[in-house]
Amino acid sequence: MSTTETAPPGARTEVPKGERIADWADGRLGIYNFRFMIRKVFPEHWSFMFGEIALYSFVVLLLTGTWLTFFFEPSMAETIYNGPYTPLKGVQMSKAFASTTEISLEIRGGLLIRQLHHWAALTMIAALCCHTLRHFLTGSFRKPREANWLIGFTMLVLVTLEGFFGYGLPDDLLSGTGLRITSGITLAIPVVGTYAHMLLFGSEFPGEDIVSRIYPVHILLIPGLVAILLLVHLILVFYHKHTQFRGPGRTENNVVGEPLFPNYTAKAGGFFFLVFGVLTLMAAVAQINPVWKYGPYRADQISQGSQPDWYMGFLEGALRAMPAWEFVLPGGYTVNMGIVIPAVILPTVMMAVIALWPFLEAWVTGDKREHHLLDRPRDHPTRTAFGIAFVALYLLLFFGGANDILAERFHLSVNTITWTMRIGFFLVPALTYIITRRICLGLLRRDHDKILHGRETGKIVRLPHGEFVEVHERLERGKEYALLARASYKPLPEPAAVDGDGVPNPKARKEVLRYKLSRWLYGGQLEKPTAQEMRQALEHFEHGSHGELENGAKQHSLEKREPDDQEVH
């Protein structure tokens, strides 16, 4: 509804042009009803920037990808190269590779845009991984954000597939090697593998349809799905309000921060151009994927030391670590477990654990409350240890995918590195879990000690009897509040096998499982200081030994100075 008031007859009014435009838009779109969005509050914390980096990288990808579609030719039809790059003159290649080489070496600014597109893709996936890890470690996936967690996870999977499809489009020797591995993984899937391979490649590898089939998926289907999911994701962020870390004035019912306009809008706009500038700088000075050096793909050749983009490194490492193992079913059907386990089962299990963790934790704890305040990672040692162990496994497989590079650079045996990976697959996550959990508990004990005994001031005083001690002082009220406000988690009580009348509990197995998982998740945690301990600590700070130490030190100093004063007089 327009807000312009009707002037008296004969009166002359001058309505500003901006107001007239706003009234016109409000009469058709109702924009004044969205005024509350301007005051939407966003809390400040550096970890929230990961999501913004992913969003801005996606914008860069859309802009550069649109530009590249004008010049790329998604065809595997054969042609003879006759461009300016001498080493490739007269070489037979696909039109996809020829057009990629033309973009890189002949079109003005083409190489910069290509590399900007590639760097933005790598950065977006990295930012999404960090963004997902931040949500996991702080517990922001809990009610009411389970659906948004699934949306974010789905976007991460789609963007990873999008990056891999874009990696395969140039049809160079490196990307062709990656597609060859994809072909082997697809064929190894029991029952449906052959049909899926024919749907993807159109024929036996390498075929002539793979580029033309993944091209529309890369430029239309996946970007469209990601854009829709991103819009829904942001709408849910607005609807559920933003999460925040515990602190003074912060509760489950409010958000402390800066409004969307003008504060957050100005910061977000500046941050977008900063991300754009850094990506452009990387594209200008750091070469990536020089396809003209690799040459066109040929099934009888492979590049030495070929490596996929970093986000597919864990899959490469799992394939290299898995021993050759296959068996033949009745009827002559061969199941290649050396590919099925590392490339199908393992990624599926890893993705299922990530996607279903919010529901698993809610079921184990029986927690149905809404949560808008975040945990610090140390506040939840088991969850944090599990997440870091997951990351350790991922990194182990990532470096295992470069076992040939590591062997060459460090003059080691490939077999030694491979066996180290196989042993480390079971050992490294377990050790990481134990060490991380102990670190979290140690940090909680340090916080507990700071609350009750204060922080170290660095002031050393000498008591009258000659002892040197350090003076402690009470923490700042805001920090003390944040430490005391952390949530206390306790495991479920042990279920009874029978009720009071001696009737067996029909849900005993299920409840025992929940109890054991609850003990694993919440057992052995450090409790917050009790009210009595806090009263004693406050009395200690006000009238206790710290004041006595300072008074004793002053008295001792006066006693030392008295003879000098008498001599002066």
XYZ file of C-alpha atoms in Angstrom:
569
model
C 0.000 0.000 0.000
C 1.260 3.433 -0.863
C 2.195 5.739 2.004
C 1.831 9.012 0.074
C -0.767 11.215 1.766
C -3.444 13.010 -0.252
C -2.799 16.773 -0.328
C -5.616 19.329 0.262
C -7.301 20.721 -2.858
C -5.196 23.370 -4.537
C -2.064 22.530 -2.573
C 1.107 21.805 -4.515
C 3.274 18.950 -3.281
C 6.634 17.764 -4.517
C 7.145 14.065 -3.828
C 10.758 12.970 -4.190
C 11.445 10.731 -7.162
C 12.842 7.928 -4.975
C 9.688 7.888 -2.890
C 7.514 7.764 -6.026
C 9.471 4.783 -7.328
C 9.194 3.046 -3.948
C 5.447 3.689 -3.796
C 5.034 2.360 -7.332
C 6.918 -0.824 -6.440
C 5.012 -1.235 -3.174
C 1.672 -0.971 -4.977
C 2.639 -3.917 -7.185
C 5.068 -5.980 -5.073
C 4.285 -5.025 -1.494
C 7.913 -4.267 -0.726
C 7.023 -2.310 2.436
C 5.863 -5.574 4.000
C 9.479 -6.815 3.885
C 10.774 -3.895 5.927
C 11.531 -6.260 8.807
C 14.261 -7.909 6.709
C 16.311 -4.721 6.812
C 16.617 -5.118 10.584
C 17.556 -8.809 10.393
C 20.428 -9.259 12.867
C 23.623 -11.127 12.014
C 26.085 -12.038 14.794
C 29.796 -11.507 14.254
C 32.294 -14.366 14.250
C 35.116 -15.193 11.851
C 33.883 -18.756 11.257
C 30.669 -17.449 9.649
C 32.738 -16.218 6.687
C 33.145 -19.713 5.218
C 29.555 -19.731 4.002
C 29.967 -16.287 2.488
C 33.142 -17.343 0.659
C 31.263 -20.304 -0.816
C 28.381 -18.044 -1.892
C 30.611 -15.462 -3.527
C 32.676 -18.160 -5.251
C 29.429 -19.530 -6.680
C 28.609 -16.085 -8.096
C 32.061 -15.954 -9.709
C 31.494 -19.431 -11.135
C 28.196 -18.380 -12.710
C 29.732 -15.283 -14.294
C 32.854 -16.989 -15.653
C 30.983 -20.142 -16.654
C 28.493 -18.120 -18.698
C 31.386 -16.436 -20.525
C 33.068 -19.779 -21.273
C 29.919 -21.264 -22.827
C 30.235 -18.796 -25.725
C 33.522 -20.373 -26.837
C 33.567 -23.996 -25.658
C 32.399 -26.669 -28.113
C 31.144 -29.784 -26.279
C 31.862 -32.312 -28.999
C 34.134 -35.343 -29.229
C 34.161 -35.218 -33.019
C 37.733 -35.493 -34.314
C 39.590 -32.539 -35.796
C 43.178 -31.626 -36.648
C 44.763 -28.845 -34.640
C 46.113 -25.994 -36.716
C 46.446 -23.251 -34.128
C 49.422 -21.177 -32.957
C 50.728 -23.690 -30.367
C 53.491 -25.424 -32.327
C 53.833 -28.682 -30.284
C 50.221 -29.572 -31.085
C 50.218 -28.674 -34.804
C 48.814 -31.505 -36.909
C 47.728 -33.512 -33.842
C 44.359 -35.232 -33.999
C 42.068 -34.224 -31.133
C 38.454 -33.711 -30.174
C 36.713 -30.411 -30.794
C 36.260 -30.062 -27.041
C 40.018 -30.103 -26.489
C 40.647 -27.861 -29.503
C 38.161 -25.247 -28.268
C 39.675 -25.376 -24.739
C 43.121 -24.775 -26.214
C 41.730 -21.930 -28.298
C 40.167 -20.315 -25.217
C 43.478 -20.603 -23.362
C 45.883 -19.412 -26.051
C 43.978 -17.426 -28.680
C 41.014 -15.610 -27.114
C 41.986 -12.444 -25.303
C 41.489 -12.936 -21.564
C 40.419 -16.532 -22.111
C 43.142 -18.111 -19.984
C 42.424 -15.715 -17.105
C 38.697 -16.524 -17.186
C 39.365 -20.274 -17.443
C 41.717 -20.242 -14.492
C 39.416 -17.955 -12.516
C 36.593 -20.448 -13.094
C 38.776 -23.337 -11.951
C 40.133 -21.588 -8.856
C 36.633 -20.452 -7.870
C 35.409 -24.062 -8.089
C 38.214 -25.329 -5.847
C 37.665 -22.487 -3.384
C 33.920 -22.997 -3.228
C 34.246 -26.696 -2.398
C 36.926 -25.955 0.213
C 34.743 -23.247 1.796
C 31.728 -25.573 1.847
C 33.799 -28.272 3.568
C 34.951 -25.801 6.229
C 31.407 -24.449 6.532
C 30.039 -27.974 7.091
C 32.773 -28.764 9.620
C 32.001 -25.544 11.516
C 28.326 -26.497 11.761
C 29.234 -29.998 12.925
C 31.694 -28.925 15.625
C 29.389 -26.232 17.044
C 26.181 -28.291 16.983
C 24.219 -25.863 14.838
C 22.590 -28.800 13.017
C 20.234 -29.471 15.937
C 16.517 -28.708 15.974
C 15.136 -26.805 14.106
C 17.960 -26.885 11.507
C 18.071 -30.569 10.535
C 16.459 -29.877 7.150
C 18.890 -27.046 6.466
C 21.775 -29.374 7.348
C 20.553 -31.851 4.715
C 20.193 -29.050 2.178
C 23.746 -27.890 2.833
C 25.080 -31.433 2.617
C 23.246 -31.992 -0.670
C 24.783 -28.800 -2.053
C 28.250 -30.036 -1.063
C 27.700 -33.327 -2.921
C 26.283 -31.563 -5.981
C 29.113 -29.030 -6.125
C 31.659 -31.857 -5.872
C 30.008 -33.629 -8.809
C 29.826 -30.324 -10.663
C 33.553 -29.793 -10.198
C 34.349 -33.301 -11.418
C 32.173 -32.921 -14.526
C 33.792 -29.592 -15.334
C 37.199 -31.212 -14.824
C 36.316 -33.802 -17.491
C 34.975 -31.436 -20.159
C 38.301 -30.351 -21.802
C 38.993 -33.965 -22.891
C 42.719 -33.596 -22.216
C 44.991 -36.445 -21.163
C 44.589 -35.690 -17.435
C 40.804 -35.362 -17.411
C 40.485 -38.403 -19.692
C 42.415 -40.423 -17.120
C 39.909 -39.327 -14.472
C 37.015 -40.348 -16.709
C 38.700 -43.721 -17.265
C 38.704 -44.283 -13.504
C 35.041 -43.233 -13.421
C 34.323 -45.806 -16.099
C 35.978 -48.547 -14.042
C 34.110 -47.563 -10.870
C 30.781 -47.486 -12.694
C 31.321 -50.909 -14.241
C 32.278 -52.374 -10.855
C 28.879 -51.546 -9.309
C 27.023 -54.860 -9.016
C 23.926 -55.457 -11.138
C 23.360 -51.900 -12.424
C 26.957 -50.947 -13.261
C 26.832 -51.863 -16.952
C 23.565 -50.012 -17.503
C 24.831 -46.920 -15.681
C 28.005 -46.973 -17.781
C 26.042 -47.103 -21.029
C 23.817 -44.263 -19.834
C 26.835 -42.116 -18.973
C 29.234 -42.921 -21.813
C 26.825 -44.137 -24.497
C 29.110 -47.037 -25.463
C 32.330 -48.726 -24.455
C 34.893 -46.325 -23.001
C 35.846 -43.765 -24.161
C 32.923 -43.528 -26.548
C 31.893 -40.318 -28.299
C 29.074 -39.023 -26.093
C 30.517 -38.445 -22.613
C 31.396 -34.752 -23.119
C 28.121 -33.875 -24.826
C 26.187 -35.653 -22.055
C 27.886 -34.141 -19.023
C 27.978 -30.646 -20.579
C 24.261 -29.808 -20.084
C 24.431 -31.369 -16.627
C 27.406 -29.135 -15.829
C 26.026 -25.843 -17.144
C 22.279 -26.263 -16.503
C 21.081 -29.080 -14.269
C 23.494 -28.961 -11.315
C 23.879 -25.138 -11.224
C 20.087 -24.808 -11.288
C 19.681 -27.303 -8.447
C 22.416 -25.599 -6.421
C 20.818 -22.176 -6.984
C 17.415 -23.452 -5.812
C 18.889 -25.195 -2.766
C 20.930 -22.102 -1.965
C 17.817 -19.928 -2.060
C 15.932 -22.315 0.221
C 18.981 -22.523 2.500
C 19.114 -18.733 2.901
C 15.350 -18.484 3.432
C 15.600 -21.017 6.257
C 18.513 -19.083 7.764
C 16.271 -15.991 7.851
C 13.304 -17.962 9.154
C 15.114 -19.793 11.951
C 17.246 -16.742 12.826
C 21.022 -16.952 13.003
C 22.887 -19.055 15.538
C 25.378 -17.400 17.879
C 27.986 -18.336 20.452
C 27.171 -18.003 24.133
C 27.943 -14.714 25.823
C 26.477 -11.827 27.835
C 23.034 -10.841 26.607
C 22.778 -13.835 24.270
C 19.949 -16.282 24.839
C 18.003 -18.906 22.934
C 15.375 -16.254 22.181
C 17.426 -13.380 20.734
C 20.299 -12.596 18.378
C 23.025 -10.101 19.241
C 24.803 -8.578 16.261
C 24.504 -6.044 13.478
C 21.450 -5.345 11.266
C 21.347 -6.457 7.659
C 21.185 -2.865 6.426
C 23.368 -0.902 6.346
C 26.065 -2.535 8.537
C 26.066 -6.141 7.346
C 25.250 -5.207 3.741
C 28.284 -2.922 3.556
C 30.567 -5.556 5.056
C 29.197 -8.324 2.838
C 29.557 -6.187 -0.284
C 33.146 -5.341 0.537
C 33.892 -8.971 1.351
C 32.466 -10.075 -2.012
C 34.867 -7.823 -3.909
C 37.709 -8.997 -1.671
C 36.969 -12.648 -2.509
C 36.584 -11.769 -6.195
C 39.911 -9.922 -6.116
C 41.796 -12.742 -4.393
C 40.411 -15.309 -6.841
C 41.371 -13.093 -9.766
C 44.863 -12.666 -8.359
C 45.204 -16.437 -8.019
C 44.006 -16.907 -11.591
C 46.527 -14.329 -12.841
C 49.648 -15.584 -11.046
C 49.050 -19.297 -10.280
C 48.769 -21.586 -13.285
C 46.243 -24.392 -13.037
C 45.290 -27.159 -15.464
C 47.463 -26.214 -18.499
C 45.706 -28.598 -20.872
C 47.915 -27.709 -23.861
C 50.866 -29.295 -22.019
C 48.994 -32.523 -21.336
C 47.713 -32.941 -24.885
C 44.474 -34.573 -26.040
C 43.247 -37.758 -24.414
C 44.285 -41.087 -25.878
C 43.281 -44.388 -24.329
C 46.803 -45.813 -24.715
C 48.540 -42.958 -22.869
C 48.621 -41.521 -19.360
C 50.422 -38.558 -17.810
C 53.142 -39.311 -15.290
C 52.162 -38.265 -11.773
C 48.588 -37.494 -12.808
C 46.480 -36.248 -9.888
C 42.816 -35.242 -9.675
C 41.582 -32.002 -8.132
C 41.975 -32.022 -4.361
C 38.345 -32.835 -3.515
C 38.624 -36.200 -5.344
C 41.993 -37.041 -3.801
C 40.485 -39.164 -1.021
C 38.807 -41.425 -3.592
C 42.098 -41.851 -5.459
C 43.857 -42.711 -2.197
C 41.216 -45.267 -1.214
C 41.557 -47.000 -4.591
C 45.352 -47.131 -4.291
C 45.272 -48.452 -0.725
C 42.734 -51.220 -1.286
C 44.290 -54.633 -2.115
C 43.160 -56.436 -5.248
C 40.230 -58.593 -4.178
C 37.544 -60.123 -6.332
C 35.365 -63.211 -6.353
C 33.110 -64.925 -8.867
C 29.449 -65.552 -8.120
C 27.599 -68.598 -9.439
C 26.877 -68.005 -13.055
C 30.246 -66.440 -13.788
C 29.514 -62.887 -12.481
C 32.697 -61.265 -11.137
C 32.487 -58.823 -8.234
C 35.577 -56.612 -7.972
C 35.692 -55.694 -4.268
C 38.994 -53.898 -4.854
C 36.921 -51.149 -6.467
C 33.496 -51.577 -4.869
C 34.719 -51.172 -1.269
C 36.936 -48.051 -1.670
C 35.004 -46.269 -4.436
C 31.367 -47.200 -3.725
C 30.858 -48.484 -0.181
C 33.352 -46.241 1.652
C 32.145 -42.901 0.135
C 28.526 -43.949 0.664
C 29.146 -44.737 4.337
C 31.070 -41.483 4.844
C 28.283 -39.429 3.251
C 25.583 -41.296 5.198
C 27.332 -40.580 8.506
C 27.579 -36.867 7.703
C 23.990 -36.579 6.480
C 22.342 -38.563 9.288
C 24.394 -37.373 12.275
C 21.808 -34.761 13.458
C 19.100 -37.424 13.573
C 21.414 -39.955 15.255
C 22.382 -37.468 17.982
C 18.770 -36.414 18.536
C 17.674 -40.056 18.827
C 20.475 -40.973 21.218
C 19.934 -37.998 23.518
C 16.163 -37.688 23.201
C 16.698 -33.924 22.912
C 13.678 -32.265 21.298
C 14.440 -28.676 22.345
C 15.248 -25.884 19.916
C 18.881 -24.789 19.946
C 20.020 -21.353 18.791
C 23.158 -21.078 20.922
C 26.291 -22.800 19.665
C 28.679 -25.084 21.516
C 32.364 -24.446 21.495
C 34.108 -27.542 20.090
C 35.663 -28.289 23.489
C 32.224 -28.301 25.133
C 31.358 -31.509 23.293
C 34.583 -33.606 23.362
C 33.197 -36.795 21.798
C 31.500 -35.072 18.867
C 34.583 -32.924 18.238
C 36.918 -35.924 18.451
C 34.742 -37.868 16.004
C 34.677 -34.973 13.536
C 38.443 -34.434 13.661
C 39.032 -38.192 13.299
C 36.842 -38.067 10.185
C 38.978 -35.231 8.812
C 42.154 -37.186 9.648
C 40.875 -40.181 7.666
C 40.052 -37.904 4.739
C 43.534 -36.341 4.792
C 45.209 -39.741 5.048
C 43.410 -40.942 1.926
C 44.113 -37.609 0.222
C 47.887 -37.943 0.680
C 47.663 -41.639 -0.153
C 46.333 -40.682 -3.574
C 49.743 -39.109 -4.247
C 51.839 -42.108 -3.132
C 53.794 -42.094 -6.393
C 54.560 -38.362 -6.060
C 55.609 -38.804 -2.430
C 57.809 -41.766 -3.333
C 59.542 -39.790 -6.073
C 60.021 -36.582 -4.075
C 61.190 -38.211 -0.831
C 62.973 -41.216 -2.394
C 60.749 -43.759 -0.663
C 59.230 -47.048 -1.719
C 55.720 -46.909 -3.156
C 54.959 -50.213 -1.422
C 56.106 -48.789 1.920
C 53.834 -45.764 1.534
C 50.911 -47.955 0.459
C 51.271 -50.284 3.451
C 51.618 -47.286 5.743
C 48.303 -46.035 4.374
C 46.634 -49.410 4.926
C 47.740 -49.550 8.552
C 47.051 -45.851 9.065
C 43.497 -46.279 7.757
C 42.653 -48.025 11.036
C 45.254 -46.461 13.327
C 45.266 -42.742 12.453
C 41.533 -42.025 13.038
C 41.621 -43.911 16.354
C 44.690 -42.035 17.616
C 43.276 -38.730 16.380
C 40.023 -39.422 18.205
C 41.784 -40.198 21.503
C 44.165 -37.236 21.311
C 41.461 -34.747 20.301
C 39.145 -35.858 23.073
C 41.920 -35.537 25.654
C 42.744 -32.049 24.371
C 39.085 -30.980 24.690
C 38.864 -32.329 28.235
C 42.139 -30.596 29.093
C 40.817 -27.288 27.776
C 37.633 -27.723 29.824
C 39.702 -28.374 32.945
C 41.715 -25.236 32.250
C 38.500 -23.213 31.904
C 37.238 -24.766 35.144
C 40.439 -23.750 36.909
C 40.269 -20.206 35.534
C 36.722 -19.770 36.809
C 37.540 -20.923 40.333
C 41.090 -19.625 40.711
C 41.276 -16.738 38.260
C 43.737 -15.963 35.531
C 47.465 -15.595 35.883
C 48.476 -11.945 36.017
C 52.223 -12.390 35.721
C 52.713 -10.444 38.970
C 55.170 -12.133 41.315
C 55.109 -11.021 44.964
C 57.267 -11.988 47.898
C 55.630 -12.834 51.204
C 57.106 -11.766 54.566
C 58.485 -15.264 55.155
C 60.360 -15.181 51.823
C 58.043 -17.215 49.583
C 57.477 -15.979 46.000
C 53.971 -16.495 44.574
C 52.018 -15.313 41.543
C 48.901 -13.197 41.960
C 45.706 -14.402 40.234
C 42.707 -12.240 39.528
C 39.107 -12.922 38.605
C 38.236 -13.289 34.935
C 36.413 -10.555 33.083
C 32.686 -10.830 33.732
C 31.806 -11.378 30.085
C 34.310 -14.203 29.632
C 33.348 -15.739 32.955
C 29.701 -15.709 31.916
C 30.495 -17.373 28.578
C 32.392 -20.170 30.341
C 29.625 -20.720 32.883
C 26.859 -20.618 30.255
C 28.010 -23.741 28.421
C 25.449 -26.516 28.276
C 25.817 -29.521 30.577
C 25.307 -32.832 28.804
C 24.609 -36.049 30.692
C 24.080 -39.609 29.429
C 20.684 -41.269 29.663
C 19.904 -43.367 32.749
C 20.465 -47.092 32.405
C 17.232 -48.797 31.292
C 15.673 -51.519 33.391
C 15.370 -55.003 31.924
C 12.021 -55.529 33.691
C 9.425 -53.192 35.130
C 8.212 -53.060 38.731
C 5.936 -56.061 38.197
C 8.732 -58.187 36.753
C 7.463 -57.934 33.161
C 10.330 -57.895 30.619
C 10.754 -54.632 28.787
C 9.884 -55.234 25.093
C 12.103 -52.307 24.060
C 15.068 -53.357 26.168
C 17.501 -53.887 23.273
C 16.703 -50.556 21.679
C 16.966 -48.692 24.978
C 20.228 -50.433 25.887
C 21.667 -49.386 22.527
C 20.590 -45.788 23.139
C 22.066 -45.939 26.623
C 25.435 -47.190 25.384
C 25.593 -44.609 22.601
C 24.596 -41.930 25.084
C 27.400 -43.035 27.417
C 29.825 -42.833 24.498
C 28.580 -39.410 23.439
C 28.246 -37.729 26.845
C 30.119 -39.912 29.306
C 33.186 -38.656 31.173
C 32.493 -34.953 30.632
C 33.618 -32.309 33.099
C 30.820 -30.672 35.047
C 30.555 -26.915 35.465
C 31.429 -25.434 38.863
C 28.584 -25.757 41.350
C 26.925 -22.780 43.020
C 28.757 -23.530 46.255
C 32.121 -23.664 44.479
C 31.397 -20.349 42.806
C 30.474 -18.735 46.143
C 33.713 -19.966 47.649
C 35.656 -18.713 44.631
C 34.086 -15.246 44.846
C 34.832 -15.054 48.540
C 38.359 -16.141 47.757
C 38.741 -13.316 45.236
C 37.219 -10.681 47.516
C 38.684 -11.570 50.899
C 40.936 -14.514 50.276
C 44.565 -15.203 49.726
C 44.993 -13.009 46.643
C 44.283 -9.857 48.595
C 46.359 -11.138 51.455
C 49.240 -11.777 49.077
C 49.182 -8.226 47.819
C 48.796 -6.798 51.328
C 51.593 -9.020 52.578
C 53.819 -7.896 49.740
C 53.052 -4.231 50.454
C 53.692 -4.725 54.160
C 56.959 -6.460 53.410
C 57.991 -3.581 51.140
C 57.151 -1.037 53.854
C 59.161 -2.958 56.409
C 62.154 -2.858 54.091
C 61.790 0.881 53.469
C 61.307 2.009 57.106
C 65.030 2.038 58.052
C 65.837 4.089 54.970
C 63.120 6.602 55.810
C 64.443 6.967 59.368
C 67.949 7.549 58.072
C 66.724 10.276 55.750
C 64.936 12.065 58.551
